[in-house]
Amino acid sequence: MGARRRSRKPLTRERILDAAVTFADEHGVDALTMRKVAKALGAGVMSLYNHVAHKEEMLFGMVDRVVGEIEQPSFDDDWKQAMRDSAKAAHTMLMRHRWAAAEWSRQMPGPQRIRYMDAILRVLTDAGLQPHVVYHGYHAITMHIVGFALQQIGYEQVLGEDFEQMASAFLADLSDTHPHMAEHVRAHLDDEDHGDEFTFVLDLLLDGLERANT
Amino acid sequence: MGARRRSRKPLTRERILDAAVTFADEHGVDALTMRKVAKALGAGVMSLYNHVAHKEEMLFGMVDRVVGEIEQPSFDDDWKQAMRDSAKAAHTMLMRHRWAAAEWSRQMPGPQRIRYMDAILRVLTDAGLQPHVVYHGYHAITMHIVGFALQQIGYEQVLGEDFEQMASAFLADLSDTHPHMAEHVRAHLDDEDHGDEFTFVLDLLLDGLERANT
DNA sequence: ACCTGAACACCGTTCAAGT
DNA sequence: ACCTGAACACCGTTCAAGT
């Protein structure tokens, strides 16, 4: 132990994306730096540029790489169940790579995301939904997946701060001026039943799509 | 004309946020720099720090400022119509300030956003929806608003690039390997009926909430 | 073909000094 | 109380040089 250089293997786009994803998982995407990725690989900064065009393109590759971790939906199951499982898998991935949801919404689709989209569109099409319902459904579902992850991550981030005492003072203030908001925050705090909010809203969408098809 | 210093008025948080929003609207949030905001105001960089804590806090203020531009929903109309109008107003704002949707999902709610949330929660509550439906409904609706804006902005950004010729080459490739995806892209390109996708999915949600209430 | 250090043109922010 | 320039510790990326 104690060796400084990380590896003798040659640098690769693959290895760079790996290191970058690991770093972002651990330290957040804001702390992600070309210099730090290089260091994690025991290479000079400029060596990275032989395999990625620039930082933004590296981020593009990173998102696409983690999207590839989502397992494909089943084409045999009940379509709604297949969608629920696939959405859940996507959600789990976005919670594992907490930077990925924001980046997903910033970057263009790469090969893995195109493959993912194609699979979802196929499930909806095979379910017998009309083209315009498939079209809207695809957007509604992916929006829900990414949007929900973004919101949950933001919410959990707040919880990480000086929350316990802040919350009650905040609620006291709020109760006078914004009663509905205060009630909503309270509901968040006693996080009881809404444990499966993700599925609740997803089902709202799936049922809605089914009904819109008639 | 030709005066370099922008103004003799003293620096204010208000004026700083104004300048920053205007700059971000024009040049995008990536190009937004403390130095450039200062220059736009004819002030030294460090003067900004007398009124905002740091760049991140300035961005927080910027989002909250533009959220304040969304007009409050009506409490008299049919609740669904009120929600549709309010969602439309929010969407229009997010299209006017194209950086705002991404920032909305990154920043904590400020005073204006709390006021906005409270109003929406009130509409849903007054509609007679059960607490857990209000709770889920609020999230589903705001998720749709922000998520839709993010997706539309991303999509329009792609269109701005070397698209016309790229699209057909891209489609040819795609048709073989990802037929459903190719079909979806084609549907996007003939942007016919889906003109009101935003409302279509929103109505899916509103109807779903109503039904979930029984 | 791949790797790299030096250098450039930027950043956000600290600090100490001004009024 | 507000303003500011100089300085610090970083960035991403260009370039020219190495193998």
Coordinates of C-alpha atoms (C1' of nucleotides) in Angstrom, one line a residue:
Chain A
M1 CA 0.0 0.0 0.0
G2 CA 1.0 3.6 -0.4
A3 CA 1.7 3.7 -4.1
R4 CA 0.8 7.1 -5.5
R5 CA 0.3 6.4 -9.1
R6 CA -3.0 4.8 -9.5
S7 CA -2.3 2.4 -12.3
R8 CA -0.2 1.4 -15.2
K9 CA -3.1 0.7 -17.4
P10 CA -3.4 3.2 -20.3
L11 CA -5.9 6.0 -20.0
T12 CA -9.3 5.3 -21.6
R13 CA -12.5 7.2 -22.1
E14 CA -14.1 4.4 -20.1
R15 CA -11.6 4.7 -17.2
I16 CA -12.0 8.5 -17.2
L17 CA -15.7 8.4 -17.0
D18 CA -15.5 5.7 -14.3
A19 CA -13.2 7.9 -12.2
A20 CA -15.4 11.0 -12.8
V21 CA -18.6 9.2 -11.8
T22 CA -17.0 7.9 -8.7
F23 CA -15.7 11.3 -7.8
A24 CA -19.0 13.0 -8.4
D25 CA -20.8 10.3 -6.3
E26 CA -18.5 11.0 -3.4
H27 CA -18.0 14.8 -3.6
G28 CA -20.8 16.1 -5.7
V29 CA -20.6 17.5 -9.2
D30 CA -19.7 21.0 -8.1
A31 CA -16.4 19.8 -6.7
L32 CA -15.7 17.8 -9.9
T33 CA -12.6 19.2 -11.6
M34 CA -10.6 18.0 -14.6
R35 CA -7.5 18.3 -12.4
K36 CA -9.0 16.1 -9.6
V37 CA -10.2 13.5 -12.0
A38 CA -6.7 13.3 -13.5
K39 CA -5.2 13.1 -10.1
A40 CA -7.5 10.2 -9.2
L41 CA -6.2 8.4 -12.2
G42 CA -2.6 9.3 -11.5
A43 CA -2.3 11.2 -14.8
G44 CA -1.6 14.7 -15.9
V45 CA -4.7 16.9 -16.4
M46 CA -4.0 17.4 -20.1
S47 CA -4.0 13.6 -20.7
L48 CA -7.7 13.6 -20.2
Y49 CA -8.2 15.7 -23.3
N50 CA -6.9 12.9 -25.5
H51 CA -10.1 11.0 -24.6
V52 CA -12.8 13.6 -23.9
A53 CA -13.4 16.7 -25.9
H54 CA -13.9 19.0 -22.8
K55 CA -15.5 19.0 -19.4
E56 CA -19.0 19.4 -20.7
E57 CA -18.6 16.4 -23.0
M58 CA -17.2 14.4 -20.1
L59 CA -20.4 15.2 -18.2
F60 CA -22.4 14.1 -21.2
G61 CA -20.6 10.8 -21.1
M62 CA -21.1 10.5 -17.4
V63 CA -24.8 10.8 -17.6
D64 CA -25.1 8.4 -20.4
R65 CA -22.9 5.9 -18.6
V66 CA -25.2 5.9 -15.5
V67 CA -28.3 5.7 -17.6
G68 CA -26.9 2.5 -18.9
E69 CA -27.1 1.1 -15.4
I70 CA -30.9 1.2 -15.5
E71 CA -32.2 -2.3 -16.3
Q72 CA -34.4 -2.5 -19.4
P73 CA -38.2 -2.9 -18.8
S74 CA -39.8 -6.2 -19.4
F75 CA -41.8 -6.6 -22.6
D76 CA -43.8 -9.5 -21.3
D77 CA -45.3 -8.3 -18.1
D78 CA -48.4 -6.2 -17.8
W79 CA -47.3 -2.8 -19.3
K80 CA -48.2 -0.9 -16.2
Q81 CA -46.1 -3.2 -14.0
A82 CA -43.3 -3.0 -16.5
M83 CA -43.4 0.8 -16.4
R84 CA -43.5 0.8 -12.6
D85 CA -40.5 -1.5 -12.3
S86 CA -38.5 0.5 -14.9
A87 CA -39.4 3.8 -13.3
K88 CA -38.3 2.4 -9.9
A89 CA -35.0 1.2 -11.4
A90 CA -34.4 4.6 -12.9
H91 CA -35.2 6.3 -9.6
T92 CA -32.9 4.0 -7.7
M93 CA -30.1 4.9 -10.1
L94 CA -30.7 8.6 -9.7
M95 CA -30.6 8.3 -5.9
R96 CA -27.3 6.4 -6.2
H97 CA -25.8 9.1 -8.4
R98 CA -27.2 12.2 -6.8
W99 CA -25.7 14.5 -9.4
A100 CA -27.2 12.6 -12.3
A101 CA -30.8 14.0 -12.3
A102 CA -29.7 17.6 -12.7
E103 CA -27.3 16.5 -15.4
W104 CA -29.9 14.4 -17.2
S105 CA -32.0 17.5 -17.6
R106 CA -29.0 19.5 -18.9
Q107 CA -27.5 17.1 -21.4
M108 CA -28.6 15.8 -24.7
P109 CA -29.5 12.1 -24.9
G110 CA -26.6 9.9 -25.6
P111 CA -26.6 6.3 -26.9
Q112 CA -27.7 4.7 -23.6
R113 CA -30.5 7.2 -23.1
I114 CA -31.7 6.6 -26.6
R115 CA -31.8 2.9 -26.0
Y116 CA -33.7 3.6 -22.7
M117 CA -36.2 5.9 -24.5
D118 CA -36.7 3.3 -27.2
A119 CA -37.5 0.6 -24.7
I120 CA -40.1 2.7 -22.9
L121 CA -41.7 3.8 -26.1
R122 CA -41.9 0.2 -27.1
V123 CA -43.7 -0.8 -23.9
L124 CA -46.2 2.0 -24.4
T125 CA -46.7 1.1 -28.0
D126 CA -47.1 -2.6 -27.4
A127 CA -49.7 -1.8 -24.7
G128 CA -51.9 -0.6 -27.5
L129 CA -51.8 3.1 -26.8
Q130 CA -52.5 5.5 -29.6
P131 CA -49.5 7.3 -31.0
H132 CA -50.3 10.7 -29.4
V133 CA -50.8 9.0 -26.1
V134 CA -47.5 7.2 -26.4
Y135 CA -45.9 10.5 -27.3
H136 CA -47.3 12.4 -24.3
G137 CA -46.9 9.4 -22.0
Y138 CA -43.2 9.1 -22.7
H139 CA -42.6 12.7 -21.7
A140 CA -44.9 12.6 -18.7
I141 CA -43.2 9.5 -17.3
T142 CA -39.6 10.6 -17.7
M143 CA -40.5 14.0 -16.4
H144 CA -41.9 12.4 -13.3
I145 CA -38.8 10.2 -12.8
V146 CA -36.3 13.0 -13.2
G147 CA -38.4 15.7 -11.5
F148 CA -39.2 13.5 -8.5
A149 CA -35.5 12.7 -8.0
L150 CA -34.5 16.3 -8.3
Q151 CA -37.1 17.3 -5.7
Q152 CA -36.2 14.5 -3.3
I153 CA -32.5 15.2 -3.5
G154 CA -33.2 18.9 -2.9
Y155 CA -35.4 18.1 0.1
E156 CA -32.9 15.7 1.6
Q157 CA -30.2 18.3 1.2
V158 CA -32.2 20.7 3.3
L159 CA -32.6 18.1 5.9
G160 CA -28.9 17.7 6.1
E161 CA -28.4 21.3 7.3
D162 CA -29.1 22.8 10.8
F163 CA -32.6 21.5 10.5
E164 CA -34.1 20.2 13.7
Q165 CA -34.2 23.5 15.4
M166 CA -34.6 25.6 12.3
A167 CA -37.7 23.7 11.3
S168 CA -39.8 24.6 14.3
A169 CA -38.9 28.3 14.3
F170 CA -39.6 28.3 10.6
L171 CA -43.0 26.6 11.1
A172 CA -44.0 29.1 13.8
D173 CA -43.3 32.0 11.4
L174 CA -45.1 30.3 8.6
S175 CA -48.2 29.2 10.4
D176 CA -49.5 32.8 10.5
T177 CA -48.7 34.0 7.0
H178 CA -48.9 30.8 5.0
P179 CA -51.1 28.3 6.8
H180 CA -51.3 25.8 3.9
M181 CA -47.6 25.8 3.4
A182 CA -47.0 25.2 7.1
E183 CA -49.4 22.3 6.9
H184 CA -47.6 20.9 3.9
V185 CA -44.2 21.1 5.7
R186 CA -45.7 19.4 8.7
A187 CA -46.9 16.6 6.5
H188 CA -43.4 16.3 5.2
L189 CA -42.0 16.1 8.7
D190 CA -44.3 13.3 9.8
D191 CA -43.3 11.3 6.8
E192 CA -45.9 8.7 7.3
D193 CA -48.1 7.3 4.5
H194 CA -46.6 9.3 1.7
G195 CA -43.8 6.8 1.7
D196 CA -44.6 5.9 -1.8
E197 CA -45.3 9.2 -3.3
F198 CA -43.3 8.2 -6.3
T199 CA -45.6 5.3 -7.1
F200 CA -48.7 7.3 -6.3
V201 CA -48.1 9.9 -8.9
L202 CA -46.7 7.5 -11.4
D203 CA -49.9 5.5 -11.1
L204 CA -51.9 8.7 -11.6
L205 CA -50.1 9.1 -14.9
L206 CA -50.4 5.5 -16.0
D207 CA -54.1 5.3 -15.2
G208 CA -54.5 8.7 -16.9
L209 CA -52.8 7.4 -20.1
E210 CA -54.9 4.3 -20.2
R211 CA -58.1 6.4 -19.9
A212 CA -56.9 9.0 -22.4
N213 CA -56.6 6.1 -24.9
T214 CA -60.3 5.4 -25.2
Chain B
M1 CA -24.4 58.7 -24.6
G2 CA -21.2 57.0 -23.9
A3 CA -21.1 57.4 -20.2
R4 CA -19.3 54.4 -18.7
R5 CA -20.4 54.3 -15.2
R6 CA -24.0 53.0 -15.2
S7 CA -25.5 55.0 -12.4
R8 CA -25.0 57.1 -9.4
K9 CA -27.7 55.3 -7.4
P10 CA -26.3 53.4 -4.6
L11 CA -26.0 49.6 -4.9
T12 CA -28.8 47.6 -3.6
R13 CA -29.6 43.9 -3.3
E14 CA -32.6 44.7 -5.5
R15 CA -30.5 46.4 -8.2
I16 CA -27.9 43.6 -8.2
L17 CA -30.6 40.9 -8.6
D18 CA -32.1 42.9 -11.4
A19 CA -28.8 43.2 -13.2
A20 CA -28.0 39.5 -12.7
V21 CA -31.4 38.4 -14.0
T22 CA -31.1 40.6 -17.0
F23 CA -27.6 39.3 -17.7
A24 CA -28.7 35.6 -17.3
D25 CA -31.7 36.2 -19.6
E26 CA -29.4 37.5 -22.2
H27 CA -26.3 35.4 -21.9
G28 CA -27.3 32.3 -20.0
V29 CA -26.5 31.4 -16.4
D30 CA -23.2 29.7 -17.4
A31 CA -21.8 33.0 -18.5
L32 CA -23.0 34.8 -15.3
T33 CA -20.1 36.1 -13.4
M34 CA -19.8 38.3 -10.3
R35 CA -17.4 40.4 -12.2
K36 CA -19.7 40.8 -15.1
V37 CA -22.7 41.7 -12.9
A38 CA -20.6 44.3 -11.2
K39 CA -19.5 45.7 -14.5
A40 CA -23.1 46.0 -15.7
L41 CA -23.7 48.1 -12.7
G42 CA -20.6 50.2 -13.1
A43 CA -19.3 49.0 -9.7
G44 CA -16.3 47.1 -8.4
V45 CA -16.8 43.3 -8.0
M46 CA -16.3 43.3 -4.3
S47 CA -19.1 45.9 -3.8
L48 CA -21.6 43.2 -4.6
Y49 CA -20.6 41.3 -1.5
N50 CA -22.0 44.1 0.7
H51 CA -25.5 43.0 -0.5
V52 CA -25.3 39.3 -1.3
A53 CA -23.5 36.7 0.7
H54 CA -21.9 34.9 -2.3
K55 CA -22.7 33.8 -5.8
E56 CA -24.9 30.9 -4.8
E57 CA -26.9 33.1 -2.6
M58 CA -27.3 35.6 -5.4
L59 CA -28.7 32.8 -7.6
F60 CA -31.1 31.9 -4.8
G61 CA -32.3 35.5 -4.8
M62 CA -32.6 35.5 -8.6
V63 CA -34.9 32.5 -8.7
D64 CA -37.1 33.8 -6.0
R65 CA -37.3 37.2 -7.7
V66 CA -38.6 35.6 -11.0
V67 CA -41.0 33.3 -9.1
G68 CA -42.5 36.5 -7.8
E69 CA -43.4 37.4 -11.4
I70 CA -45.9 34.5 -11.5
E71 CA -49.4 35.8 -11.0
Q72 CA -51.3 34.3 -8.1
P73 CA -54.0 31.7 -9.0
S74 CA -57.6 32.7 -8.7
F75 CA -59.5 31.4 -5.6
D76 CA -62.9 31.9 -7.2
D77 CA -62.7 30.1 -10.4
D78 CA -63.2 26.4 -10.9
W79 CA -60.1 24.9 -9.2
K80 CA -59.0 23.1 -12.3
Q81 CA -59.2 26.2 -14.4
A82 CA -57.3 28.1 -11.7
M83 CA -54.6 25.5 -11.7
R84 CA -54.4 25.5 -15.5
D85 CA -54.0 29.3 -15.6
S86 CA -51.5 29.3 -12.8
A87 CA -49.4 26.6 -14.4
K88 CA -49.5 28.4 -17.7
A89 CA -48.3 31.6 -16.0
A90 CA -45.5 29.7 -14.3
H91 CA -44.5 28.1 -17.6
T92 CA -44.5 31.4 -19.4
M93 CA -42.2 32.8 -16.8
L94 CA -39.8 29.8 -17.1
M95 CA -39.7 30.3 -20.8
R96 CA -38.9 34.0 -20.4
H97 CA -36.1 33.3 -18.0
R98 CA -34.6 30.2 -19.5
W99 CA -32.1 29.6 -16.8
A100 CA -34.7 29.7 -14.1
A101 CA -36.1 26.1 -14.3
A102 CA -32.7 24.5 -13.6
E103 CA -32.1 26.9 -10.8
W104 CA -35.5 26.3 -9.3
S105 CA -34.7 22.7 -9.0
R106 CA -31.3 23.5 -7.4
Q107 CA -32.2 26.1 -4.9
M108 CA -34.3 26.1 -1.7
P109 CA -37.6 27.9 -1.7
G110 CA -37.4 31.6 -0.8
P111 CA -40.2 33.9 0.3
Q112 CA -41.8 34.3 -3.1
R113 CA -41.8 30.6 -3.7
I114 CA -43.3 29.9 -0.3
R115 CA -46.0 32.4 -1.2
Y116 CA -46.5 30.6 -4.5
M117 CA -46.7 27.2 -2.9
D118 CA -49.1 28.4 -0.3
A119 CA -51.5 29.7 -3.0
I120 CA -51.4 26.4 -4.9
L121 CA -52.0 24.4 -1.8
R122 CA -54.9 26.6 -0.9
V123 CA -56.5 26.1 -4.3
L124 CA -56.2 22.3 -3.9
T125 CA -57.5 22.4 -0.3
D126 CA -60.4 24.7 -1.1
A127 CA -61.3 22.3 -3.9
G128 CA -62.2 19.8 -1.3
L129 CA -59.3 17.4 -1.9
Q130 CA -58.2 15.2 0.9
P131 CA -54.9 16.1 2.7
H132 CA -52.9 13.3 1.1
V133 CA -54.2 14.2 -2.3
V134 CA -53.3 17.8 -1.8
Y135 CA -49.9 16.7 -0.6
H136 CA -49.2 14.6 -3.7
G137 CA -51.0 16.9 -6.0
Y138 CA -48.8 19.8 -5.1
H139 CA -45.7 17.9 -5.9
A140 CA -47.0 16.4 -9.1
I141 CA -48.1 19.7 -10.5
T142 CA -44.9 21.7 -9.7
M143 CA -42.9 18.8 -10.9
H144 CA -44.8 18.9 -14.2
I145 CA -44.3 22.7 -14.5
V146 CA -40.5 22.7 -13.9
G147 CA -39.8 19.4 -15.6
F148 CA -41.7 20.4 -18.7
A149 CA -39.9 23.7 -19.0
L150 CA -36.5 21.9 -18.5
Q151 CA -37.3 19.4 -21.3
Q152 CA -38.6 22.1 -23.7
I153 CA -35.6 24.3 -23.1
G154 CA -33.3 21.3 -23.7
Y155 CA -35.1 20.4 -26.8
E156 CA -35.1 23.9 -28.3
Q157 CA -31.4 24.1 -27.6
V158 CA -30.8 21.1 -29.7
L159 CA -32.9 22.6 -32.5
G160 CA -30.6 25.6 -32.4
E161 CA -27.6 23.6 -33.5
D162 CA -26.7 22.3 -36.9
F163 CA -30.0 20.5 -36.9
E164 CA -31.7 20.5 -40.3
Q165 CA -29.2 18.2 -41.9
M166 CA -28.2 16.4 -38.8
A167 CA -31.7 15.3 -38.0
S168 CA -32.2 13.3 -41.2
A169 CA -28.9 11.5 -40.9
F170 CA -29.6 10.8 -37.3
L171 CA -33.1 9.5 -38.1
A172 CA -31.7 7.2 -40.8
D173 CA -29.3 5.6 -38.3
L174 CA -32.0 5.4 -35.7
S175 CA -34.7 3.8 -37.7
D176 CA -32.8 0.5 -37.9
T177 CA -31.7 0.1 -34.3
H178 CA -34.4 2.1 -32.4
P179 CA -37.5 2.2 -34.4
H180 CA -39.8 3.5 -31.6
M181 CA -37.3 6.3 -30.8
A182 CA -37.1 7.2 -34.5
E183 CA -40.9 7.4 -34.6
H184 CA -40.9 9.6 -31.5
V185 CA -38.4 12.0 -33.0
R186 CA -40.4 12.2 -36.2
A187 CA -43.5 13.1 -34.2
H188 CA -41.5 15.9 -32.6
L189 CA -40.4 17.2 -36.0
D190 CA -43.9 17.3 -37.5
D191 CA -45.0 19.3 -34.4
E192 CA -48.6 19.1 -35.2
D193 CA -51.3 18.3 -32.7
H194 CA -49.0 18.0 -29.7
G195 CA -49.0 21.8 -29.6
D196 CA -50.5 21.7 -26.2
E197 CA -48.7 18.9 -24.6
F198 CA -48.2 20.9 -21.5
T199 CA -52.0 21.2 -20.9
F200 CA -52.6 17.6 -21.9
V201 CA -50.4 16.1 -19.2
L202 CA -51.5 18.7 -16.7
D203 CA -55.1 17.7 -17.3
L204 CA -54.1 14.1 -16.9
L205 CA -52.8 15.0 -13.4
L206 CA -55.8 17.2 -12.4
D207 CA -58.3 14.5 -13.5
G208 CA -56.2 11.9 -11.7
L209 CA -56.2 13.9 -8.5
E210 CA -60.0 14.4 -8.7
R211 CA -60.5 10.7 -9.1
A212 CA -58.0 9.8 -6.4
N213 CA -60.1 11.8 -4.0
T214 CA -63.1 9.5 -4.0
Chain C
dA1 C1' -1.0 7.9 -31.2
dC2 C1' -0.8 9.3 -26.7
dC3 C1' 1.0 11.9 -22.9
dT4 C1' 2.5 16.1 -20.5
dG5 C1' 4.2 20.7 -18.1
dA6 C1' 4.1 25.5 -18.6
dA7 C1' 1.4 29.2 -19.5
dC8 C1' -3.0 32.0 -20.4
dA9 C1' -7.2 34.0 -19.4
dC10 C1' -10.2 33.6 -16.5
dC11 C1' -13.0 32.5 -11.8
dG12 C1' -15.0 33.4 -6.6
dT13 C1' -13.6 35.2 -2.5
dT14 C1' -10.4 37.1 1.6
dC15 C1' -8.3 40.9 3.3
dA16 C1' -6.9 45.3 4.4
dA17 C1' -7.6 49.8 3.4
dG18 C1' -10.3 53.6 2.2
dT19 C1' -14.8 56.9 2.7
Chain D
dA1 C1' -22.1 51.6 6.6
dC2 C1' -20.7 51.0 2.3
dC3 C1' -17.2 50.6 -1.3
dT4 C1' -12.9 48.9 -3.4
dG5 C1' -8.2 47.2 -5.5
dA6 C1' -4.7 43.9 -4.8
dA7 C1' -3.9 39.4 -4.0
dC8 C1' -4.8 34.2 -3.4
dA9 C1' -6.1 29.9 -4.7
dC10 C1' -8.1 28.0 -7.8
dC11 C1' -10.4 26.8 -12.8
dG12 C1' -10.7 24.9 -18.1
dT13 C1' -8.1 24.9 -22.0
dT14 C1' -4.2 26.1 -25.7
dC15 C1' 0.2 25.2 -27.1
dA16 C1' 4.4 23.3 -27.9
dA17 C1' 7.2 19.7 -26.8
dG18 C1' 8.0 15.2 -25.7
dT19 C1' 7.6 9.6 -26.4

